[in-house]
Amino acid sequence: MLDLGGQGLIYLDTVVPMKLIDRIKSDYKAAHSGYCTTFEATAAVLWRCRRRAIIGDDPDGYDMSTPAPLAFFVNVRKHVGTAAGYYGNCAVAQLAFATTGEVAGAGDEGMNGLVDLIKRAKDGVPGLLRGMRAGGSAVDGMGEEEIAAAFGYNALMVTCWRTIRFDDADFGGGGPARVVGRWQQTTLPCVALVSCGATGERLLTQCVRAEHAAALLAELDQRTRLA
């Protein structure tokens, strides 16, 4: 049993600018002649910026072999044969595993490597479902260190609320001015992608402790200026 305890995570409401998202997509297409989704671009840059913020200014003093997994929810309707019009939850959590060095950008190839890791994790969903049907679980084949990492501060959980369309809700008085979550203290660093507009992808996050918050925002700002 893992003693998760309290992580001391703080709430941040921020935006990943569309300029940065478009640059990541463009770089990926140029390198692979393939398509990078807005979710993949946003998750990749947040994964990297958060890891660099935690490492800080002394990377030599940090163990770069430490696991730094990304967890995200995947819509599995097409995999389980739901009928057209089915309304309800039909998702699983999938993991993309990488070391701290890979996420932070040792031997940096831009964001392409992280986007590839996310895509490979998505491609592994059918196998995950087959294992679950056979009585397995999402952590089958994972070692003790990997399981601990998946539920600790080194992990990052990302979920997308865009297709729920909270921004479109109108009960007679017009749409919402701003969508926010009812945040409670959580043991797993998490991020919700709320809406994507002309300015960028809006995020509700509870993914860093207070001592890493300024560094995370600075990393995102630096990435945007370089885009």
XYZ file of N, CA and C in Angstrom:
681
model
N 0.849 -1.186 0.000
C 0.000 0.000 0.000
C 0.891 1.244 0.000
N 0.608 2.179 -0.868
C 1.405 3.396 -0.950
C 0.853 4.445 0.005
N 1.739 5.003 0.810
C 1.347 6.092 1.698
C 1.509 7.384 0.913
N 0.414 7.856 0.292
C 0.504 9.015 -0.586
C 0.652 10.316 0.193
N -0.053 10.432 1.295
C 0.052 11.650 2.085
C -0.421 12.869 1.313
N -0.158 14.061 1.835
C -0.496 15.293 1.142
C 0.701 15.795 0.363
N 0.466 16.260 -0.853
C 1.563 16.714 -1.701
C 1.821 18.211 -1.566
N 0.880 18.947 -0.976
C 1.065 20.386 -0.864
C 0.996 21.093 -2.201
N 0.178 20.573 -3.126
C 0.072 21.142 -4.468
C -0.780 22.407 -4.449
N -0.406 23.377 -5.277
C -1.149 24.635 -5.322
C -1.894 24.770 -6.645
N -2.913 25.607 -6.636
C -3.760 25.815 -7.808
C -3.188 26.920 -8.687
N -3.096 26.643 -9.996
C -2.684 27.645 -10.977
C -3.653 27.602 -12.154
N -4.062 28.755 -12.617
C -4.923 28.896 -13.792
C -4.090 29.621 -14.841
N -3.731 28.925 -15.917
C -2.820 29.523 -16.883
C -3.202 29.127 -18.301
N -2.475 29.644 -19.274
C -2.755 29.389 -20.693
C -1.466 28.990 -21.400
N -1.544 27.934 -22.215
C -0.455 27.622 -23.140
C -0.792 28.336 -24.444
N -0.035 29.371 -24.827
C -0.392 30.187 -25.987
C -0.468 29.378 -27.285
N -1.387 29.766 -28.167
C -1.551 29.075 -29.440
C -0.289 29.169 -30.291
N 0.463 30.241 -30.127
C 1.729 30.385 -30.847
C 2.663 29.220 -30.543
N 2.731 28.829 -29.289
C 3.602 27.729 -28.881
C 3.044 26.388 -29.356
N 1.742 26.191 -29.221
C 1.112 24.949 -29.680
C 1.334 24.756 -31.178
N 1.124 25.821 -31.954
C 1.297 25.740 -33.408
C 2.744 25.436 -33.785
N 3.691 25.974 -33.024
C 5.103 25.713 -33.310
C 5.432 24.235 -33.079
N 4.921 23.666 -31.996
C 5.165 22.251 -31.706
C 4.563 21.378 -32.806
N 3.349 21.707 -33.232
C 2.702 20.961 -34.315
C 3.509 21.056 -35.605
N 3.962 22.261 -35.921
C 4.726 22.488 -37.149
C 6.040 21.725 -37.138
N 6.741 21.763 -36.001
C 8.016 21.042 -35.884
C 7.808 19.541 -36.033
N 6.730 19.037 -35.461
C 6.469 17.599 -35.542
C 6.158 17.188 -36.982
N 5.363 17.985 -37.652
C 5.015 17.672 -39.041
C 6.246 17.708 -39.932
N 7.131 18.677 -39.699
C 8.348 18.788 -40.505
C 9.271 17.595 -40.286
N 9.316 17.084 -39.059
C 10.227 15.984 -38.732
C 9.662 14.619 -39.093
N 8.339 14.463 -38.992
C 7.742 13.132 -39.146
C 6.694 13.045 -40.250
N 6.377 14.164 -40.880
C 5.301 14.200 -41.878
C 4.002 13.642 -41.295
N 3.837 13.849 -40.003
C 2.640 13.355 -39.321
C 1.949 14.477 -38.575
N 0.780 14.159 -38.027
C -0.033 15.165 -37.359
C 0.110 15.067 -35.849
N 0.283 16.195 -35.220
C 0.336 16.303 -33.763
C -0.922 17.044 -33.316
N -1.682 16.456 -32.418
C -2.921 17.085 -31.964
C -2.631 18.206 -30.966
N -3.631 19.042 -30.747
C -3.501 20.106 -29.754
C -3.271 19.515 -28.367
N -3.970 18.431 -28.057
C -3.768 17.778 -26.762
C -2.332 17.292 -26.621
N -1.811 16.619 -27.636
C -0.447 16.086 -27.575
C 0.574 17.199 -27.408
N 0.395 18.293 -28.149
C 1.327 19.417 -28.051
C 1.279 20.049 -26.663
N 0.075 20.250 -26.138
C -0.083 20.878 -24.827
C 0.459 19.985 -23.719
N 0.128 18.700 -23.777
C 0.606 17.765 -22.755
C 2.124 17.660 -22.784
N 2.703 17.623 -23.983
C 4.158 17.488 -24.113
C 4.885 18.687 -23.516
N 4.434 19.896 -23.838
C 5.142 21.080 -23.352
C 4.958 21.240 -21.844
N 3.793 20.897 -21.336
C 3.582 20.991 -19.890
C 4.406 19.935 -19.152
N 4.473 18.735 -19.713
C 5.286 17.652 -19.150
C 6.729 18.107 -19.004
N 7.271 18.703 -20.081
C 8.667 19.149 -20.051
C 8.868 20.343 -19.123
N 8.029 21.353 -19.233
C 8.216 22.563 -18.426
C 8.099 22.261 -16.936
N 7.170 21.402 -16.568
C 7.018 21.043 -15.157
C 8.253 20.313 -14.649
N 8.761 19.379 -15.452
C 9.934 18.615 -15.019
C 11.139 19.528 -14.853
N 11.333 20.468 -15.786
C 12.459 21.400 -15.686
C 12.298 22.323 -14.486
N 11.067 22.706 -14.203
C 10.825 23.572 -13.045
C 11.187 22.860 -11.751
N 10.888 21.568 -11.675
C 11.187 20.801 -10.466
C 12.687 20.579 -10.316
N 13.366 20.319 -11.430
C 14.822 20.119 -11.387
C 15.522 21.383 -10.925
N 15.059 22.528 -11.431
C 15.637 23.804 -11.028
C 16.949 24.111 -11.714
N 17.765 24.907 -11.057
C 19.006 25.407 -11.652
C 20.199 24.481 -11.443
N 19.974 23.326 -10.839
C 21.087 22.418 -10.546
C 20.799 21.018 -11.082
N 20.758 20.854 -12.429
C 20.457 19.535 -12.985
C 21.483 18.477 -12.619
N 22.737 18.890 -12.365
C 23.772 17.917 -12.000
C 23.496 17.281 -10.643
N 22.704 17.961 -9.828
C 22.391 17.428 -8.511
C 21.104 16.622 -8.484
N 20.542 16.359 -9.665
C 19.272 15.636 -9.761
C 19.491 14.325 -10.502
N 18.881 13.256 -10.034
C 19.007 11.948 -10.679
C 18.145 11.911 -11.942
N 18.800 12.013 -13.103
C 18.072 12.075 -14.366
C 17.478 10.732 -14.790
N 17.820 9.662 -14.072
C 17.249 8.352 -14.404
C 15.938 8.094 -13.665
N 15.536 9.024 -12.813
C 14.290 8.876 -12.056
C 13.091 8.842 -13.002
N 12.157 7.893 -12.839
C 10.963 7.863 -13.690
C 10.126 9.126 -13.517
N 9.610 9.644 -14.640
C 8.748 10.829 -14.615
C 7.567 10.592 -15.553
N 6.622 9.730 -15.158
C 5.546 9.320 -16.067
C 4.478 10.382 -16.283
N 3.842 10.278 -17.445
C 2.675 11.092 -17.772
C 1.474 10.157 -17.846
N 0.404 10.499 -17.145
C -0.843 9.731 -17.212
C -1.911 10.607 -17.858
N -2.739 10.004 -18.687
C -3.812 10.778 -19.313
C -4.984 9.848 -19.622
N -6.156 10.442 -19.681
C -7.357 9.670 -19.964
C -7.578 9.570 -21.467
N -8.001 8.387 -21.906
C -8.221 8.117 -23.325
C -9.673 7.692 -23.534
N -10.329 8.320 -24.505
C -11.677 7.917 -24.891
C -11.587 6.577 -25.631
N -12.256 5.548 -25.111
C -12.126 4.213 -25.708
C -13.426 3.731 -26.361
N -14.310 4.646 -26.692
C -15.582 4.234 -27.305
C -15.363 3.406 -28.564
N -14.438 3.845 -29.415
C -14.227 3.131 -30.680
C -13.621 1.751 -30.453
N -12.971 1.567 -29.307
C -12.328 0.282 -29.031
C -13.279 -0.742 -28.412
N -14.352 -0.275 -27.782
C -15.243 -1.207 -27.080
C -16.604 -1.345 -27.755
N -16.780 -0.672 -28.898
C -17.994 -0.867 -29.684
C -19.243 -0.248 -29.111
N -19.137 0.945 -28.539
C -20.335 1.608 -28.015
C -21.253 2.007 -29.167
N -22.544 1.963 -28.914
C -23.524 2.322 -29.932
C -23.508 3.826 -30.174
N -23.882 4.225 -31.382
C -23.961 5.647 -31.714
C -24.917 6.331 -30.749
N -24.511 7.472 -30.227
C -25.367 8.213 -29.318
C -25.217 7.827 -27.864
N -24.354 6.827 -27.587
C -24.149 6.436 -26.185
C -23.622 7.631 -25.401
N -24.235 7.896 -24.251
C -23.817 9.028 -23.428
C -23.395 8.507 -22.063
N -22.132 8.622 -21.778
C -21.626 8.158 -20.492
C -20.123 8.035 -20.536
N -19.550 7.744 -19.396
C -18.101 7.617 -19.320
C -17.640 6.350 -20.023
N -16.625 6.486 -20.824
C -16.048 5.339 -21.517
C -14.579 5.683 -21.757
N -13.796 5.619 -20.698
C -12.407 6.066 -20.776
C -11.533 5.222 -19.869
N -10.256 5.175 -20.200
C -9.267 4.527 -19.341
C -8.089 5.478 -19.179
N -7.353 5.293 -18.103
C -6.122 6.060 -17.898
C -4.962 5.271 -18.482
N -4.144 5.940 -19.268
C -2.977 5.310 -19.878
C -1.721 6.035 -19.419
N -0.613 5.327 -19.388
C 0.656 5.887 -18.923
C 1.670 5.954 -20.048
N 2.394 7.067 -20.104
C 3.572 7.202 -20.962
C 4.772 7.309 -20.029
N 5.691 6.356 -20.122
C 6.835 6.335 -19.213
C 8.070 6.919 -19.871
N 8.805 7.718 -19.099
C 10.084 8.272 -19.536
C 10.889 8.618 -18.295
N 12.179 8.770 -18.469
C 13.017 9.210 -17.359
C 12.968 10.726 -17.251
N 13.420 11.222 -16.124
C 13.497 12.670 -15.933
C 14.351 13.315 -17.020
N 15.473 12.681 -17.366
C 16.344 13.224 -18.404
C 15.656 13.324 -19.742
N 14.882 12.299 -20.111
C 14.168 12.316 -21.389
C 13.112 13.409 -21.411
N 12.397 13.557 -20.315
C 11.339 14.566 -20.267
C 11.922 15.974 -20.247
N 12.979 16.166 -19.473
C 13.576 17.498 -19.347
C 14.303 17.926 -20.609
N 14.681 16.960 -21.454
C 15.268 17.324 -22.733
C 16.736 17.073 -22.873
N 17.285 16.082 -22.148
C 18.678 15.691 -22.357
C 18.765 15.080 -23.747
N 19.722 15.546 -24.573
C 19.774 15.123 -25.965
C 18.544 15.637 -26.694
N 18.233 16.898 -26.485
C 16.967 17.502 -26.883
C 16.715 17.428 -28.385
N 15.530 16.941 -28.758
C 15.066 16.984 -30.141
C 13.758 17.785 -30.190
N 13.702 18.849 -29.406
C 12.469 19.603 -29.314
C 11.420 18.800 -28.572
N 10.180 19.012 -28.914
C 9.085 18.290 -28.261
C 8.742 16.989 -28.980
N 9.374 16.727 -30.113
C 8.980 15.583 -30.931
C 9.065 14.258 -30.182
N 10.117 14.090 -29.388
C 10.275 12.843 -28.652
C 9.152 12.609 -27.661
N 8.718 13.672 -26.982
C 7.627 13.535 -26.012
C 6.297 13.288 -26.713
N 6.086 13.962 -27.842
C 4.863 13.713 -28.614
C 4.813 12.254 -29.056
N 5.957 11.717 -29.485
C 6.011 10.307 -29.890
C 5.672 9.374 -28.728
N 6.168 9.696 -27.532
C 5.862 8.869 -26.361
C 4.362 8.860 -26.067
N 3.731 10.024 -26.202
C 2.289 10.121 -25.969
C 1.527 9.323 -27.025
N 1.959 9.442 -28.283
C 1.308 8.691 -29.362
C 1.448 7.183 -29.162
N 2.637 6.736 -28.746
C 2.835 5.302 -28.527
C 1.957 4.795 -27.382
N 1.804 5.622 -26.347
C 0.919 5.235 -25.245
C -0.522 5.105 -25.737
N -0.951 6.028 -26.588
C -2.294 5.936 -27.175
C -2.440 4.650 -27.985
N -1.419 4.339 -28.774
C -1.465 3.132 -29.608
C -1.525 1.857 -28.765
N -1.073 1.950 -27.510
C -1.078 0.789 -26.636
C -2.398 0.532 -25.936
N -3.392 1.404 -26.160
C -4.680 1.254 -25.476
C -5.391 -0.060 -25.824
N -5.452 -0.484 -27.103
C -6.109 -1.772 -27.391
C -5.498 -2.931 -26.612
N -4.176 -2.962 -26.505
C -3.516 -4.009 -25.729
C -3.863 -3.921 -24.254
N -3.955 -2.691 -23.734
C -4.349 -2.494 -22.338
C -5.750 -3.043 -22.089
N -6.667 -2.772 -23.019
C -8.040 -3.248 -22.870
C -8.115 -4.771 -22.955
N -7.324 -5.359 -23.855
C -7.313 -6.826 -23.944
C -6.829 -7.442 -22.634
N -5.806 -6.822 -22.044
C -5.306 -7.313 -20.767
C -6.337 -7.197 -19.662
N -7.090 -6.085 -19.662
C -8.128 -5.897 -18.646
C -9.253 -6.916 -18.809
N -9.605 -7.216 -20.061
C -10.649 -8.222 -20.295
C -10.216 -9.594 -19.780
N -8.907 -9.826 -19.805
C -8.377 -11.110 -19.345
C -8.133 -11.127 -17.837
N -8.526 -10.050 -17.161
C -8.383 -10.001 -15.715
C -7.163 -9.253 -15.228
N -6.443 -8.605 -16.151
C -5.258 -7.854 -15.772
C -5.604 -6.448 -15.315
N -4.570 -5.633 -15.118
C -4.770 -4.249 -14.688
C -3.782 -3.349 -15.409
N -3.950 -2.044 -15.209
C -3.103 -1.067 -15.889
C -1.658 -1.114 -15.417
N -1.407 -1.712 -14.255
C -0.044 -1.722 -13.715
C 0.664 -3.057 -13.932
N 0.031 -3.964 -14.669
C 0.684 -5.238 -14.955
C 1.994 -5.004 -15.704
N 3.038 -5.679 -15.294
C 4.327 -5.549 -15.955
C 5.163 -4.395 -15.449
N 4.625 -3.587 -14.544
C 5.364 -2.463 -13.990
C 6.097 -2.894 -12.730
N 7.317 -2.395 -12.567
C 8.082 -2.675 -11.368
C 7.648 -1.801 -10.207
N 8.184 -2.094 -9.036
C 7.810 -1.350 -7.830
C 8.150 0.130 -7.960
N 9.326 0.434 -8.544
C 9.726 1.835 -8.703
C 8.782 2.563 -9.650
N 8.375 1.905 -10.739
C 7.473 2.529 -11.701
C 6.096 2.774 -11.096
N 5.601 1.804 -10.319
C 4.295 1.977 -9.673
C 4.339 3.137 -8.684
N 5.401 3.198 -7.894
C 5.542 4.298 -6.935
C 5.607 5.636 -7.656
N 6.343 5.681 -8.791
C 6.472 6.928 -9.553
C 5.134 7.369 -10.125
N 4.307 6.406 -10.535
C 3.022 6.725 -11.156
C 2.045 7.375 -10.183
N 2.314 7.250 -8.888
C 1.409 7.812 -7.885
C 2.105 8.843 -6.998
N 3.234 9.364 -7.446
C 3.985 10.314 -6.647
C 4.141 11.668 -7.319
N 4.981 12.513 -6.745
C 5.151 13.885 -7.231
C 5.827 13.930 -8.599
N 6.563 12.887 -8.962
C 7.213 12.872 -10.270
C 6.231 12.647 -11.409
N 5.037 12.156 -11.092
C 4.031 11.878 -12.118
C 3.240 13.141 -12.456
N 2.594 13.107 -13.620
C 1.696 14.189 -14.026
C 0.471 13.561 -14.677
N -0.702 13.919 -14.197
C -1.962 13.430 -14.764
C -2.619 14.556 -15.555
N -2.965 14.277 -16.813
C -3.597 15.280 -17.673
C -4.942 14.747 -18.150
N -5.955 15.578 -18.075
C -7.266 15.212 -18.600
C -7.822 16.378 -19.407
N -8.597 16.072 -20.425
C -9.136 17.106 -21.310
C -10.642 17.235 -21.103
N -11.073 18.440 -20.778
C -12.496 18.708 -20.571
C -13.143 19.342 -21.798
N -12.374 19.576 -22.846
C -12.892 20.357 -23.973
C -14.149 19.752 -24.586
N -14.133 18.424 -24.792
C -15.272 17.804 -25.465
C -16.510 17.711 -24.573
N -16.352 17.976 -23.278
C -17.528 18.042 -22.397
C -18.296 19.333 -22.664
N -17.595 20.332 -23.183
C -18.193 21.600 -23.639
C -18.856 22.383 -22.508
N -18.143 22.507 -21.408
C -18.639 23.328 -20.305
C -18.873 24.769 -20.754
N -18.027 25.251 -21.669
C -18.146 26.636 -22.131
C -19.450 26.890 -22.888
N -20.093 25.821 -23.376
C -21.322 25.983 -24.156
C -22.584 25.952 -23.295
N -22.428 25.684 -22.008
C -23.611 25.586 -21.136
C -24.331 26.932 -21.051
N -25.642 26.912 -21.216
C -26.448 28.131 -21.134
C -27.809 27.759 -20.543
N -28.058 28.240 -19.328
C -29.313 27.937 -18.648
C -30.283 29.115 -18.712
N -30.093 29.962 -19.726
C -30.998 31.084 -19.931
C -30.374 32.440 -19.725
N -29.224 32.482 -19.079
C -28.578 33.762 -18.811
C -27.308 33.972 -19.613
N -27.104 33.142 -20.619
C -25.885 33.235 -21.413
C -24.850 32.213 -20.963
N -23.797 32.107 -21.731
C -22.743 31.153 -21.421
C -21.906 31.596 -20.235
N -21.103 30.701 -19.695
C -20.271 31.046 -18.533
C -19.171 32.031 -18.897
N -18.895 32.956 -17.999
C -17.788 33.884 -18.209
C -16.458 33.158 -18.066
N -16.432 32.161 -17.195
C -15.190 31.432 -16.936
C -15.522 30.098 -16.280
N -14.922 29.039 -16.760
C -15.118 27.712 -16.180
C -13.980 27.424 -15.213
N -14.327 27.063 -13.990
C -13.318 26.700 -12.995
C -13.745 25.399 -12.335
N -12.799 24.735 -11.721
C -13.099 23.495 -11.026
C -13.235 23.731 -9.533
N -13.858 22.785 -8.867
C -13.932 22.823 -7.403
C -12.772 21.976 -6.891
N -11.654 22.637 -6.657
C -10.428 21.925 -6.341
C -10.343 21.570 -4.865
N -9.925 20.352 -4.623
C -9.612 19.899 -3.281
C -8.174 19.404 -3.287
N -7.593 19.273 -2.111
C -6.215 18.791 -2.049
C -6.139 17.392 -2.650
N -5.204 17.205 -3.565
C -5.046 15.930 -4.241
C -3.644 15.394 -4.006
N -3.509 14.093 -4.110
C -2.194 13.485 -3.920
C -1.466 13.290 -5.239
N -2.178 13.445 -6.362
C -1.562 13.236 -7.674
C -1.540 14.542 -8.453
N -0.374 15.015 -8.875
C -0.300 16.249 -9.659
C -1.171 16.141 -10.909
N -2.078 17.088 -11.104
C -3.034 16.949 -12.194
C -3.279 18.268 -12.913
N -3.730 18.123 -14.168
C -4.011 19.267 -15.033
C -5.281 18.969 -15.817
N -6.158 19.955 -15.948
C -7.338 19.830 -16.799
C -7.238 20.843 -17.927
N -7.346 20.366 -19.177
C -7.402 21.246 -20.336
C -8.856 21.650 -20.500
N -9.144 22.933 -20.312
C -10.536 23.375 -20.221
C -11.102 23.805 -21.563
N -10.403 24.686 -22.253
C -10.923 25.215 -23.512
C -9.773 25.707 -24.369
N -9.988 25.662 -25.668
C -8.958 26.123 -26.598
C -9.557 27.199 -27.483
N -9.060 28.421 -27.343
C -9.548 29.531 -28.139
C -8.429 30.157 -28.941
N -8.672 31.357 -29.417
C -7.685 32.035 -30.248
C -6.392 32.318 -29.489
N -6.502 32.502 -28.175
C -5.306 32.828 -27.391
C -4.501 31.595 -27.004
N -5.162 30.431 -26.951
C -4.433 29.226 -26.583
C -5.275 28.258 -25.777
N -4.600 27.282 -25.196
C -5.243 26.233 -24.397
C -5.234 26.640 -22.932
N -6.431 26.806 -22.371
C -6.525 27.206 -20.968
C -6.427 25.980 -20.075
N -5.614 26.097 -19.020
C -5.357 24.987 -18.114
C -5.753 25.339 -16.686
N -6.383 24.390 -16.025
C -6.550 24.449 -14.580
C -5.590 23.415 -14.016
N -4.666 23.846 -13.191
C -3.631 22.920 -12.737
C -3.506 22.886 -11.218
N -3.163 21.727 -10.748
C -2.768 21.521 -9.358
C -1.621 20.504 -9.444
N -0.506 20.975 -10.008
C 0.539 20.032 -10.393
C 1.915 20.342 -9.817
N 2.068 21.454 -9.106
C 3.365 21.760 -8.497
C 3.176 22.291 -7.080
N 4.209 22.135 -6.287
C 4.237 22.748 -4.966
C 4.588 24.221 -5.118
N 4.373 24.976 -4.063
C 4.578 26.423 -4.116
C 5.988 26.790 -4.561
N 6.990 26.009 -4.127
C 8.372 26.360 -4.452
C 8.716 26.165 -5.926
N 7.833 25.485 -6.687
C 8.106 25.248 -8.106
C 7.170 26.034 -9.026
N 6.215 26.758 -8.465
C 5.193 27.426 -9.271
C 5.778 28.509 -10.174
N 6.596 29.387 -9.617
C 7.174 30.472 -10.414
C 8.054 29.917 -11.528
N 8.802 28.858 -11.232
C 9.677 28.261 -12.242
C 8.869 27.636 -13.373
N 7.726 27.021 -13.052
C 6.873 26.443 -14.090
C 6.360 27.521 -15.036
N 5.849 28.607 -14.479
C 5.341 29.698 -15.312
C 6.460 30.325 -16.140
N 7.661 30.420 -15.559
C 8.805 30.973 -16.285
C 9.206 30.065 -17.446
N 9.160 28.748 -17.239
C 9.485 27.797 -18.312
C 8.495 27.925 -19.466
N 7.212 28.016 -19.142
C 6.201 28.181 -20.185
C 6.405 29.483 -20.947
N 6.726 30.548 -20.213
C 6.961 31.845 -20.845
C 8.181 31.796 -21.761
N 9.240 31.142 -21.310
C 10.448 31.034 -22.124
C 10.184 30.234 -23.398
N 9.445 29.133 -23.277
C 9.112 28.322 -24.452
C 8.311 29.138 -25.458
N 7.404 29.965 -24.948
C 6.573 30.780 -25.830
C 7.413 31.818 -26.560
N 8.339 32.450 -25.852
C 9.182 33.468 -26.483
C 10.092 32.873 -27.551
N 10.458 31.602 -27.390
C 11.332 30.946 -28.363
C 10.562 30.369 -29.548
N 9.233 30.311 -29.425
C 8.420 29.686 -30.480
C 8.388 30.548 -31.739
